Amino acid sequence: MTDDFRFTLRARDGGARLGEISTPRGAIRTPAFMPVGTAATVKAMYPGQVRELGADVVLGNVYHLMLRPGAERVAELGGLHKFMNWPHNILTDSGGFQVMSLAKLRKLDENGVTFQSHIDGSRHQLTPERSMEIQRLLGSDIQMQFDECVKLPCSHEEAERAMRLSLRWAERSRKAFGEQPGRACFGIVQGGAERDLRIESARALADMDFGGMAVGGLAVGEPQEVMLAMIETVMPHLPEHKPHYLMGVGTPDDLLQSVKRGIDMFDCVMPTRAGRHGLAYTRWGKLNLKNARHAEDPRPLDPTSSCPAARDYSRAYLHHLVRCQEILGMMLLTWVNLAYYQDLMAGAREAISAGRYDDYLAQVKDNWTRDGEPG
Amino acid sequence: MTDDFRFTLRARDGGARLGEISTPRGAIRTPAFMPVGTAATVKAMYPGQVRELGADVVLGNVYHLMLRPGAERVAELGGLHKFMNWPHNILTDSGGFQVMSLAKLRKLDENGVTFQSHIDGSRHQLTPERSMEIQRLLGSDIQMQFDECVKLPCSHEEAERAMRLSLRWAERSRKAFGEQPGRACFGIVQGGAERDLRIESARALADMDFGGMAVGGLAVGEPQEVMLAMIETVMPHLPEHKPHYLMGVGTPDDLLQSVKRGIDMFDCVMPTRAGRHGLAYTRWGKLNLKNARHAEDPRPLDPTSSCPAARDYSRAYLHHLVRCQEILGMMLLTWVNLAYYQDLMAGAREAISAGRYDDYLAQVKDNWTRDGEPG
């Protein structure tokens, strides 16, 4: 515990890093996967369960929370931690990405974005200043700069325009964040799939006083090679004594490949969303429980898993729940998937500490080829 | 624990009874409320949670389970207890009620009912023999006779016809049940809202060798007074050394009034269904969390509740979850409601044991008038 926001690098193994962020709310062991708690809830999970799986931090979405229940209301109720009964660390995104992917009738200018809510059509505005104000009202421990994220592929010109706008918004965001003891504001590297733009963005942000560096605008449609190439391009220009956060990523393989290249933090809806759609991540690969081949399979997903949901229920039962669209099916598979993601990161931390990260990566990937059959 | 199915009456307080059913799977403390686990899941609850709330038995539905995943499949997978990870007692209904309320294109004759599945239109048949076979395949501890349940109001003639058919089906059901050590088959009193028919039905069933007596066909549209009058009419004709089960009932008040009149067991979807629709049962009354008056209320539902969901989350947060149709909202409110129903029965048992059941009933009802305001 500490009164400050602090990042300590504990070990390296090739490009992979073992570290720890400490804040007044506790430690975040890195590499870290942050479950996504969009609307102040990690969907289909009790907060206590999320903690028990080993999550040190969850993500909240400014876009969703500003629409419902509203940042001022959350503040009046004592902040987001208290509101959602999660006393541990919270990172909030800035809303930029969701405005682009969810909102209707967007209008973007130098000042910010005006848009209509996808829920009720009501009109709202987000600027760097308002985004940071919302994140402060929520009481977020790690607050993200407001940025513009473009879909890939896009032209060099378009990527450049959005990157430069994001840099100007980075300065405004950092200024609006001000000084908040024990909390940090992270900058976000943009620049599409253009190496020169990514480098320019990283260098400019490195000169600003951010508590951590995020890489944004990846895993938005491009092949994994492109994403990894961008990480490799950017990494030499990120301050090494600050945490490196790859936003919105990704598959288990994306995570392991990115850790190998120096990424410390991840968030993604994949494990929770997949769980609500009948997909299970296991050590032996990804299974679609909707598939009829599981209908009579008495085996659990993984009898040696750390997660009761993977041990105590047969594949046949999970298949039945998924087919009947039972809420318990979503609860169990979300639990299984978040446990898998947390275990994957715990394994990575252990491997880096022992200097055998490449072996870990190779072994984990080998197991994925088993199509659900325990080895 | 015992190898037999046994019912022991421990105390009386006026008409109210304190008892215990024992089976090889454990004790069922009566008066008992049985959460409904329609399709092999108490919706939005982990089975371990249901047990922790004090439920000794859950109900499974023959109609739902015969359609998905099928009784033979459940049997191959080791029975319903193992399938749904609930090692405690299970009572199954016979399917008669659901065929009438859910299935399409029903055809009823002396032999049984043919119908089309409400899910995929597939054609099925239920007879007393097939219903009992399904319940045996599921491995149910308490199996219900196959019956015909009519909606109220209905004519004396119609009620009489259905009651007499149900009596003939009772004999066939009892015969098909045969001898299953440690398990019981219950008869079901029918007869609509007609006193003479109810008495005739009860007397005829009392002469058959059933392990328990149910009262069916109530809480199907009639006022509470009619339901209670039917219970009072029937009660003198039910064997007192057998458990008395009122099927598909009901509100907290229905339960307490029926316990007062000699009922020992209940099942109802009300607490689980209400929980999925934003309604919370609390000591201080029933609350609709959708209502805007809860939006800024920082108080939990009941800080002194036995249920974490009622203590650790504000009404404002629950309102938010319900408005956003978040799964966690359904999970928390289902938990709250089942806890309330179990606590209500635990309180009834304690009160009967102490000979102060009428005081208990009066006090509980007085609290309900507080509109959610703790007294």
Tab-separated table of N, CA, C and O in Angstrom, chain A residues 141-185:
chain	number	residue	atom	x	y	z
A	141	ASP	N	-9.260	5.387	-10.333
A	141	ASP	CA	-7.853	5.352	-9.927
A	141	ASP	C	-6.921	5.573	-11.108
A	141	ASP	O	-5.863	6.168	-10.964
A	142	ILE	N	-7.285	5.047	-12.257
A	142	ILE	CA	-6.506	5.261	-13.478
A	142	ILE	C	-7.448	5.839	-14.524
A	142	ILE	O	-8.427	5.190	-14.918
A	143	GLN	N	-7.156	7.061	-14.939
A	143	GLN	CA	-8.032	7.792	-15.844
A	143	GLN	C	-7.337	7.937	-17.199
A	143	GLN	O	-6.142	8.206	-17.266
A	144	MET	N	-8.084	7.738	-18.244
A	144	MET	CA	-7.503	7.767	-19.589
A	144	MET	C	-7.760	9.118	-20.256
A	144	MET	O	-8.835	9.697	-20.118
A	145	GLN	N	-6.764	9.584	-21.005
A	145	GLN	CA	-6.957	10.806	-21.788
A	145	GLN	C	-8.091	10.616	-22.779
A	145	GLN	O	-8.391	9.499	-23.198
A	146	PHE	N	-8.742	11.695	-23.163
A	146	PHE	CA	-9.753	11.639	-24.215
A	146	PHE	C	-9.039	11.613	-25.562
A	146	PHE	O	-8.097	12.380	-25.780
A	147	ASP	N	-9.453	10.675	-26.447
A	147	ASP	CA	-8.749	10.527	-27.728
A	147	ASP	C	-9.732	10.240	-28.843
A	147	ASP	O	-10.931	10.026	-28.596
A	148	GLU	N	-9.260	10.257	-30.050
A	148	GLU	CA	-10.071	9.815	-31.174
A	148	GLU	C	-9.447	8.554	-31.723
A	148	GLU	O	-8.250	8.494	-32.022
A	149	CYS	N	-10.272	7.538	-31.858
A	149	CYS	CA	-9.805	6.232	-32.321
A	149	CYS	C	-10.416	5.973	-33.698
A	149	CYS	O	-11.629	6.029	-33.858
A	150	VAL	N	-9.569	5.713	-34.710
A	150	VAL	CA	-10.102	5.446	-36.049
A	150	VAL	C	-10.117	3.936	-36.311
A	150	VAL	O	-9.331	3.197	-35.739
A	151	LYS	N	-11.052	3.528	-37.144
A	151	LYS	CA	-11.128	2.105	-37.526
A	151	LYS	C	-10.047	1.800	-38.546
A	151	LYS	O	-9.705	2.638	-39.387
A	152	LEU	N	-9.517	0.590	-38.509
A	152	LEU	CA	-8.529	0.158	-39.510
A	152	LEU	C	-9.209	-0.750	-40.527
A	152	LEU	O	-10.116	-1.487	-40.162
A	153	PRO	N	-8.784	-0.754	-41.808
A	153	PRO	CA	-7.750	0.126	-42.349
A	153	PRO	C	-8.268	1.553	-42.541
A	153	PRO	O	-9.465	1.765	-42.721
A	154	CYS	N	-7.351	2.527	-42.513
A	154	CYS	CA	-7.703	3.900	-42.875
A	154	CYS	C	-6.482	4.554	-43.521
A	154	CYS	O	-5.368	4.055	-43.412
A	155	SER	N	-6.697	5.659	-44.191
A	155	SER	CA	-5.610	6.318	-44.929
A	155	SER	C	-4.602	6.924	-43.958
A	155	SER	O	-4.916	7.199	-42.795
A	156	HIS	N	-3.394	7.166	-44.476
A	156	HIS	CA	-2.357	7.819	-43.673
A	156	HIS	C	-2.840	9.185	-43.218
A	156	HIS	O	-2.648	9.586	-42.059
A	157	GLU	N	-3.505	9.884	-44.114
A	157	GLU	CA	-3.977	11.233	-43.806
A	157	GLU	C	-4.976	11.214	-42.638
A	157	GLU	O	-4.901	12.027	-41.719
A	158	GLU	N	-5.903	10.259	-42.737
A	158	GLU	CA	-6.932	10.169	-41.703
A	158	GLU	C	-6.297	9.775	-40.360
A	158	GLU	O	-6.620	10.335	-39.306
A	159	ALA	N	-5.387	8.814	-40.405
A	159	ALA	CA	-4.702	8.381	-39.183
A	159	ALA	C	-3.897	9.539	-38.590
A	159	ALA	O	-3.850	9.723	-37.358
A	160	GLU	N	-3.302	10.308	-39.460
A	160	GLU	CA	-2.470	11.426	-38.993
A	160	GLU	C	-3.332	12.514	-38.342
A	160	GLU	O	-2.997	13.034	-37.273
A	161	ARG	N	-4.440	12.823	-39.008
A	161	ARG	CA	-5.332	13.840	-38.461
A	161	ARG	C	-5.814	13.449	-37.060
A	161	ARG	O	-5.757	14.238	-36.113
A	162	ALA	N	-6.269	12.181	-36.927
A	162	ALA	CA	-6.806	11.717	-35.646
A	162	ALA	C	-5.700	11.654	-34.591
A	162	ALA	O	-5.921	11.987	-33.416
A	163	MET	N	-4.495	11.244	-34.995
A	163	MET	CA	-3.376	11.157	-34.049
A	163	MET	C	-3.024	12.536	-33.506
A	163	MET	O	-2.834	12.733	-32.312
A	164	ARG	N	-2.944	13.514	-34.432
A	164	ARG	CA	-2.569	14.864	-33.983
A	164	ARG	C	-3.659	15.486	-33.096
A	164	ARG	O	-3.361	16.155	-32.105
A	165	LEU	N	-4.909	15.241	-33.473
A	165	LEU	CA	-6.005	15.721	-32.618
A	165	LEU	C	-5.899	15.070	-31.227
A	165	LEU	O	-6.032	15.742	-30.196
A	166	SER	N	-5.629	13.770	-31.214
A	166	SER	CA	-5.503	13.052	-29.935
A	166	SER	C	-4.348	13.608	-29.106
A	166	SER	O	-4.428	13.649	-27.866
A	167	LEU	N	-3.272	14.033	-29.760
A	167	LEU	CA	-2.151	14.637	-29.017
A	167	LEU	C	-2.576	15.965	-28.378
A	167	LEU	O	-2.252	16.244	-27.224
A	168	ARG	N	-3.327	16.776	-29.151
A	168	ARG	CA	-3.791	18.038	-28.574
A	168	ARG	C	-4.757	17.769	-27.421
A	168	ARG	O	-4.723	18.414	-26.376
A	169	TRP	N	-5.599	16.748	-27.598
A	169	TRP	CA	-6.525	16.370	-26.522
A	169	TRP	C	-5.759	15.770	-25.327
A	169	TRP	O	-6.216	15.859	-24.188
A	170	ALA	N	-4.627	15.143	-25.610
A	170	ALA	CA	-3.808	14.588	-24.522
A	170	ALA	C	-3.346	15.711	-23.600
A	170	ALA	O	-3.433	15.607	-22.370
A	171	GLU	N	-2.871	16.808	-24.204
A	171	GLU	CA	-2.426	17.937	-23.374
A	171	GLU	C	-3.577	18.508	-22.552
A	171	GLU	O	-3.427	18.794	-21.366
A	172	ARG	N	-4.716	18.669	-23.210
A	172	ARG	CA	-5.881	19.204	-22.484
A	172	ARG	C	-6.337	18.235	-21.389
A	172	ARG	O	-6.736	18.651	-20.299
A	173	SER	N	-6.277	16.931	-21.696
A	173	SER	CA	-6.700	15.926	-20.707
A	173	SER	C	-5.777	15.956	-19.485
A	173	SER	O	-6.234	15.934	-18.332
A	174	ARG	N	-4.482	16.013	-19.775
A	174	ARG	CA	-3.503	15.995	-18.676
A	174	ARG	C	-3.679	17.218	-17.777
A	174	ARG	O	-3.619	17.115	-16.542
A	175	LYS	N	-3.925	18.356	-18.432
A	175	LYS	CA	-4.122	19.586	-17.672
A	175	LYS	C	-5.403	19.501	-16.825
A	175	LYS	O	-5.428	19.879	-15.649
A	176	ALA	N	-6.452	18.956	-17.442
A	176	ALA	CA	-7.730	18.839	-16.725
A	176	ALA	C	-7.634	17.839	-15.573
A	176	ALA	O	-8.284	18.001	-14.537
A	177	PHE	N	-6.826	16.814	-15.741
A	177	PHE	CA	-6.629	15.823	-14.664
A	177	PHE	C	-6.013	16.500	-13.457
A	177	PHE	O	-6.391	16.239	-12.314
A	178	GLY	N	-5.064	17.406	-13.701
A	178	GLY	CA	-4.436	18.151	-12.608
A	178	GLY	C	-3.623	17.245	-11.712
A	178	GLY	O	-2.935	16.347	-12.194
A	179	GLU	N	-3.724	17.480	-10.420
A	179	GLU	CA	-3.017	16.626	-9.467
A	179	GLU	C	-4.050	15.896	-8.627
A	179	GLU	O	-4.884	16.519	-7.987
A	180	GLN	N	-4.018	14.574	-8.671
A	180	GLN	CA	-4.934	13.763	-7.872
A	180	GLN	C	-4.099	12.699	-7.172
A	180	GLN	O	-3.839	11.638	-7.750
A	181	PRO	N	-3.689	12.967	-5.948
A	181	PRO	CA	-2.775	12.043	-5.265
A	181	PRO	C	-3.308	10.610	-5.247
A	181	PRO	O	-4.483	10.382	-4.951
A	182	GLY	N	-2.439	9.672	-5.573
A	182	GLY	CA	-2.816	8.259	-5.548
A	182	GLY	C	-3.464	7.796	-6.832
A	182	GLY	O	-3.740	6.609	-7.004
A	183	ARG	N	-3.740	8.727	-7.739
A	183	ARG	CA	-4.366	8.372	-9.014
A	183	ARG	C	-3.429	8.738	-10.158
A	183	ARG	O	-2.516	9.544	-9.983
A	184	ALA	N	-3.702	8.168	-11.327
A	184	ALA	CA	-2.870	8.481	-12.484
A	184	ALA	C	-3.723	8.759	-13.701
A	184	ALA	O	-4.860	8.279	-13.802
A	185	CYS	N	-3.163	9.542	-14.609
A	185	CYS	CA	-3.755	9.753	-15.925
A	185	CYS	C	-2.810	9.127	-16.950
A	185	CYS	O	-1.595	9.319	-16.879
